[in-house]
PDB file of C-alpha atoms in Angstrom:
ATOM      1  CA  MET A  15     -12.868  -2.662 -11.932  1.00 51.00           C
ATOM      2  CA  GLU A  16     -14.478  -5.756 -10.640  1.00 65.00           C
ATOM      3  CA  PRO A  17     -16.122  -4.849  -7.307  1.00 62.00           C
ATOM      4  CA  LEU A  18     -16.270  -8.356  -5.975  1.00 74.00           C
ATOM      5  CA  LYS A  19     -12.948  -9.401  -7.561  1.00 70.00           C
ATOM      6  CA  SER A  20     -14.382 -12.283  -9.545  1.00 68.00           C
ATOM      7  CA  GLY A  21     -16.161 -13.511  -6.495  1.00 73.00           C
ATOM      8  CA  TYR A  22     -13.170 -13.365  -4.145  1.00 77.00           C
ATOM      9  CA  LEU A  23     -14.933 -10.662  -2.033  1.00 82.00           C
ATOM     10  CA  SER A  24     -18.352 -12.286  -2.122  1.00 79.00           C
ATOM     11  CA  GLY A  25     -17.844 -14.304   1.062  1.00 79.00           C
ATOM     12  CA  THR A  26     -17.503 -17.578  -0.872  1.00 79.00           C
ATOM     13  CA  TYR A  27     -13.732 -17.771  -0.403  1.00 76.00           C
ATOM     14  CA  THR A  28     -12.135 -18.345   2.940  1.00 79.00           C
ATOM     15  CA  ARG A  29      -8.717 -19.450   4.041  1.00 78.00           C
ATOM     16  CA  GLU A  30     -10.340 -22.808   5.001  1.00 80.00           C
ATOM     17  CA  GLN A  31     -12.063 -23.167   1.641  1.00 70.00           C
ATOM     18  CA  SER A  32      -9.974 -21.414  -0.998  1.00 63.00           C
ATOM     19  CA  THR A  33     -11.741 -22.993  -4.058  1.00 64.00           C
ATOM     20  CA  PRO A  34     -15.496 -23.173  -3.493  1.00 61.00           C
ATOM     21  CA  ALA A  35     -17.138 -26.276  -4.988  1.00 55.00           C
ATOM     22  CA  ASP A  36     -20.093 -24.285  -6.247  1.00 58.00           C
ATOM     23  CA  THR A  37     -18.324 -22.392  -8.926  1.00 61.00           C
ATOM     24  CA  ARG A  38     -16.572 -23.318 -12.220  1.00 66.00           C
ATOM     25  CA  ARG A  39     -14.747 -19.992 -12.032  1.00 62.00           C
ATOM     26  CA  SER A  40     -12.397 -21.248  -9.383  1.00 61.00           C
ATOM     27  CA  ALA A  41     -11.033 -23.797 -11.888  1.00 65.00           C
ATOM     28  CA  VAL A  42     -10.011 -20.923 -14.121  1.00 69.00           C
ATOM     29  CA  LEU A  43      -8.904 -18.333 -11.536  1.00 69.00           C
ATOM     30  CA  GLY A  44      -7.390 -20.712  -8.985  1.00 74.00           C
ATOM     31  CA  ALA A  45      -7.195 -19.859  -5.283  1.00 78.00           C
ATOM     32  CA  PRO A  46      -6.658 -16.312  -3.981  1.00 83.00           C
ATOM     33  CA  THR A  47      -3.104 -15.253  -3.215  1.00 85.00           C
ATOM     34  CA  PRO A  48      -1.975 -14.572   0.349  1.00 88.00           C
ATOM     35  CA  ALA A  49      -2.293 -10.781  -0.320  1.00 89.00           C
ATOM     36  CA  GLN A  50      -5.843 -11.356  -1.575  1.00 89.00           C
ATOM     37  CA  PHE A  51      -6.714 -13.370   1.480  1.00 91.00           C
ATOM     38  CA  THR A  52      -5.643 -10.407   3.587  1.00 93.00           C
ATOM     39  CA  VAL A  53      -8.306  -8.321   1.871  1.00 92.00           C
ATOM     40  CA  ILE A  54     -10.832 -11.216   1.976  1.00 92.00           C
ATOM     41  CA  ASP A  55     -10.280 -11.540   5.801  1.00 94.00           C
ATOM     42  CA  ALA A  56     -10.614  -7.826   6.340  1.00 95.00           C
ATOM     43  CA  VAL A  57     -13.873  -7.657   4.301  1.00 94.00           C
ATOM     44  CA  ALA A  58     -15.181 -10.678   6.277  1.00 94.00           C
ATOM     45  CA  GLU A  59     -14.332  -8.989   9.588  1.00 96.00           C
ATOM     46  CA  VAL A  60     -16.104  -5.806   8.599  1.00 96.00           C
ATOM     47  CA  ALA A  61     -19.091  -7.990   7.508  1.00 95.00           C
ATOM     48  CA  ARG A  62     -19.184  -9.577  10.966  1.00 95.00           C
ATOM     49  CA  GLU A  63     -19.052  -6.102  12.575  1.00 96.00           C
ATOM     50  CA  THR A  64     -21.889  -4.787  10.524  1.00 96.00           C
ATOM     51  CA  GLY A  65     -24.003  -7.899  10.329  1.00 95.00           C
ATOM     52  CA  ALA A  66     -23.886  -7.636   6.516  1.00 93.00           C
ATOM     53  CA  THR A  67     -22.611 -10.073   3.909  1.00 91.00           C
ATOM     54  CA  SER A  68     -19.073  -9.753   2.594  1.00 91.00           C
ATOM     55  CA  ALA A  69     -20.492  -8.931  -0.869  1.00 91.00           C
ATOM     56  CA  ALA A  70     -22.512  -5.964   0.627  1.00 92.00           C
ATOM     57  CA  VAL A  71     -19.471  -4.717   2.502  1.00 94.00           C
ATOM     58  CA  ALA A  72     -17.286  -4.896  -0.579  1.00 92.00           C
ATOM     59  CA  LEU A  73     -19.813  -3.177  -2.776  1.00 92.00           C
ATOM     60  CA  SER A  74     -20.489  -0.453  -0.178  1.00 93.00           C
ATOM     61  CA  TRP A  75     -16.739   0.104   0.112  1.00 92.00           C
ATOM     62  CA  VAL A  76     -16.346   0.373  -3.658  1.00 90.00           C
ATOM     63  CA  ARG A  77     -19.313   2.816  -3.843  1.00 90.00           C
ATOM     64  CA  SER A  78     -17.671   5.046  -1.230  1.00 89.00           C
ATOM     65  CA  ARG A  79     -14.376   5.439  -3.143  1.00 88.00           C
ATOM     66  CA  PRO A  80     -13.586   8.856  -4.545  1.00 88.00           C
ATOM     67  CA  GLY A  81     -14.442   9.088  -8.264  1.00 88.00           C
ATOM     68  CA  ILE A  82     -16.776   6.077  -8.308  1.00 84.00           C
ATOM     69  CA  THR A  83     -20.220   7.181  -9.619  1.00 85.00           C
ATOM     70  CA  SER A  84     -21.782   3.812 -10.285  1.00 84.00           C
ATOM     71  CA  THR A  85     -21.075   0.177  -9.533  1.00 84.00           C
ATOM     72  CA  LEU A  86     -21.684  -2.655 -12.016  1.00 84.00           C
ATOM     73  CA  ILE A  87     -22.875  -5.912 -10.479  1.00 86.00           C
ATOM     74  CA  GLY A  88     -23.308  -9.355 -12.108  1.00 81.00           C
ATOM     75  CA  PRO A  89     -25.363 -11.635  -9.893  1.00 83.00           C
ATOM     76  CA  ARG A  90     -26.012 -15.123 -11.151  1.00 83.00           C
ATOM     77  CA  THR A  91     -28.813 -15.846  -8.696  1.00 88.00           C
ATOM     78  CA  LEU A  92     -31.566 -14.052  -6.809  1.00 92.00           C
ATOM     79  CA  ALA A  93     -29.592 -14.563  -3.586  1.00 87.00           C
ATOM     80  CA  HIS A  94     -26.584 -12.871  -5.172  1.00 85.00           C
ATOM     81  CA  LEU A  95     -28.737  -9.966  -6.301  1.00 90.00           C
ATOM     82  CA  GLU A  96     -30.242  -9.475  -2.871  1.00 89.00           C
ATOM     83  CA  ALA A  97     -26.786  -9.610  -1.259  1.00 85.00           C
ATOM     84  CA  ASN A  98     -25.554  -7.013  -3.763  1.00 87.00           C
ATOM     85  CA  LEU A  99     -28.503  -4.701  -3.316  1.00 91.00           C
ATOM     86  CA  ALA A 100     -27.974  -4.717   0.461  1.00 89.00           C
ATOM     87  CA  ALA A 101     -24.888  -2.617  -0.180  1.00 89.00           C
ATOM     88  CA  LEU A 102     -27.199   0.318  -0.906  1.00 91.00           C
ATOM     89  CA  ASP A 103     -28.286   0.483   2.693  1.00 93.00           C
ATOM     90  CA  LEU A 104     -24.916  -0.255   4.247  1.00 94.00           C
ATOM     91  CA  HIS A 105     -22.742   2.734   5.355  1.00 94.00           C
ATOM     92  CA  LEU A 106     -19.280   1.878   6.561  1.00 96.00           C
ATOM     93  CA  THR A 107     -17.612   3.852   9.264  1.00 96.00           C
ATOM     94  CA  PRO A 108     -14.521   5.841   8.466  1.00 96.00           C
ATOM     95  CA  ALA A 109     -12.495   3.364  10.523  1.00 97.00           C
ATOM     96  CA  GLN A 110     -13.868   0.407   8.569  1.00 97.00           C
ATOM     97  CA  THR A 111     -13.178   2.160   5.230  1.00 96.00           C
ATOM     98  CA  ALA A 112      -9.676   3.016   6.309  1.00 96.00           C
ATOM     99  CA  THR A 113      -8.988  -0.626   7.298  1.00 96.00           C
ATOM    100  CA  LEU A 114     -10.175  -1.858   3.912  1.00 95.00           C
ATOM    101  CA  ASP A 115      -8.166   0.874   2.106  1.00 94.00           C
ATOM    102  CA  GLU A 116      -5.057  -0.072   4.026  1.00 95.00           C
ATOM    103  CA  VAL A 117      -5.207  -3.848   3.400  1.00 94.00           C
ATOM    104  CA  SER A 118      -5.890  -3.318  -0.296  1.00 91.00           C
ATOM    105  CA  THR A 119      -3.323  -0.627  -1.101  1.00 89.00           C
ATOM    106  CA  PRO A 120      -1.023  -2.039  -3.754  1.00 86.00           C
ATOM    107  CA  THR A 121       2.721  -2.140  -3.157  1.00 85.00           C
ATOM    108  CA  LEU A 122       4.191   0.002  -5.870  1.00 87.00           C
ATOM    109  CA  ASN A 123       7.660  -0.569  -7.361  1.00 89.00           C
ATOM    110  CA  PHE A 124      10.540   1.861  -7.745  1.00 89.00           C
ATOM    111  CA  PRO A 125      10.521   4.780  -8.208  1.00 89.00           C
ATOM    112  CA  TYR A 126       7.221   5.326  -6.306  1.00 87.00           C
ATOM    113  CA  ASP A 127       8.799   5.665  -2.824  1.00 86.00           C
ATOM    114  CA  LEU A 128      11.585   7.968  -4.118  1.00 86.00           C
ATOM    115  CA  ASN A 129       9.045  10.164  -5.897  1.00 86.00           C
ATOM    116  CA  ARG A 130       6.845  10.334  -2.815  1.00 84.00           C
ATOM    117  CA  GLN A 131       9.770  11.293  -0.650  1.00 85.00           C
ATOM    118  CA  VAL A 132      11.487  13.837  -2.834  1.00 86.00           C
ATOM    119  CA  GLY A 133       8.814  14.916  -5.361  1.00 85.00           C
ATOM    120  CA  ASP A 134       7.662  18.026  -3.558  1.00 86.00           C
ATOM    121  CA  MET A 135      11.353  18.986  -2.812  1.00 85.00           C
ATOM    122  CA  LEU A 136      12.077  18.830  -6.593  1.00 84.00           C
ATOM    123  CA  LYS A 137       8.836  20.436  -7.682  1.00 85.00           C
ATOM    124  CA  TYR A 138       8.703  23.365  -5.274  1.00 86.00           C
ATOM    125  CA  ALA A 139      12.331  23.679  -4.044  1.00 84.00           C
ATOM    126  CA  GLY A 140      11.508  25.422  -0.796  1.00 86.00           C
ATOM    127  CA  ALA A 141       8.570  27.517  -2.067  1.00 90.00           C
ATOM    128  CA  THR A 142       5.378  27.831  -0.127  1.00 91.00           C
ATOM    129  CA  VAL A 143       2.458  26.632  -2.279  1.00 89.00           C
ATOM    130  CA  ASP A 144      -1.160  27.110  -1.052  1.00 91.00           C
ATOM    131  CA  GLY A 145       0.175  27.804   2.399  1.00 92.00           C
ATOM    132  CA  VAL A 146       2.236  24.650   2.623  1.00 88.00           C
ATOM    133  CA  ALA A 147       5.969  25.091   2.881  1.00 89.00           C
ATOM    134  CA  SER A 148       8.263  22.665   1.056  1.00 87.00           C
ATOM    135  CA  ALA A 149      11.814  21.626   1.796  1.00 88.00           C
ATOM    136  CA  VAL A 150      14.682  22.023  -0.673  1.00 85.00           C
ATOM    137  CA  TYR A 151      16.172  18.818  -2.167  1.00 84.00           C
ATOM    138  CA  PRO A 152      19.449  18.512  -0.112  1.00 85.00           C
ATOM    139  CA  PRO A 153      21.739  18.103  -3.179  1.00 82.00           C
ATOM    140  CA  LEU A 154      20.263  21.301  -4.614  1.00 77.00           C
ATOM    141  CA  ALA A 155      20.657  23.176  -1.375  1.00 80.00           C
ATOM    142  CA  ALA A 156      24.317  22.033  -1.097  1.00 82.00           C
ATOM    143  CA  SER A 157      25.266  23.227  -4.538  1.00 78.00           C
ATOM    144  CA  GLY A 158      25.933  26.868  -5.399  1.00 76.00           C
ATOM    145  CA  VAL A 159      25.109  26.202  -9.088  1.00 77.00           C
ATOM    146  CA  ARG A 160      21.790  27.657 -10.192  1.00 67.00           C
ATOM    147  CA  TYR A 161      20.268  27.121 -13.657  1.00 59.00           C
TER     148      TYR A 161
END
C-alpha cells in the first residue's frame, strides 16, 4: 500500500493543478482520475479542518485503519519528512475518518452486491448465529425440497 498514493495525497495535486511542475513522477503517472480527485479533495478538506497538511491527514488516516501496524514513508526532502512525521500527532475524528473511508471505498463488480445481499441467507438459512437472526433465501423457503 502506498499511503500517499504516489504523491496524489501529499497536497501537491489539486483540480486546478493536476500535474505539479516540481515532480518527474507526474510525467509517468499522469493526472489523477476523477475518482482519485474525490479522495484528494476530501483529504484536503480534512486538512483544512485540522490545520494539518494533506500528507499528515493521509498518513494519520492510514495509520488508523484496522490491521495496519506500521506505515512506510518515502520523503525526498526534509520538508516532506516533517510533513510525514506530523501525522504522528494528528488524531482524526470518527466523522473525518468515516468521510475518508466513504470517498475511498472501491466500487466492486459483480457478484459483490449479490453476495452482500444474499450471503447470510444462504450461509445461515434462517438460523440465529451469535444472537443475530438471519432470513431464509426466498427461493429456498418457497421450495419443499430439502437436501
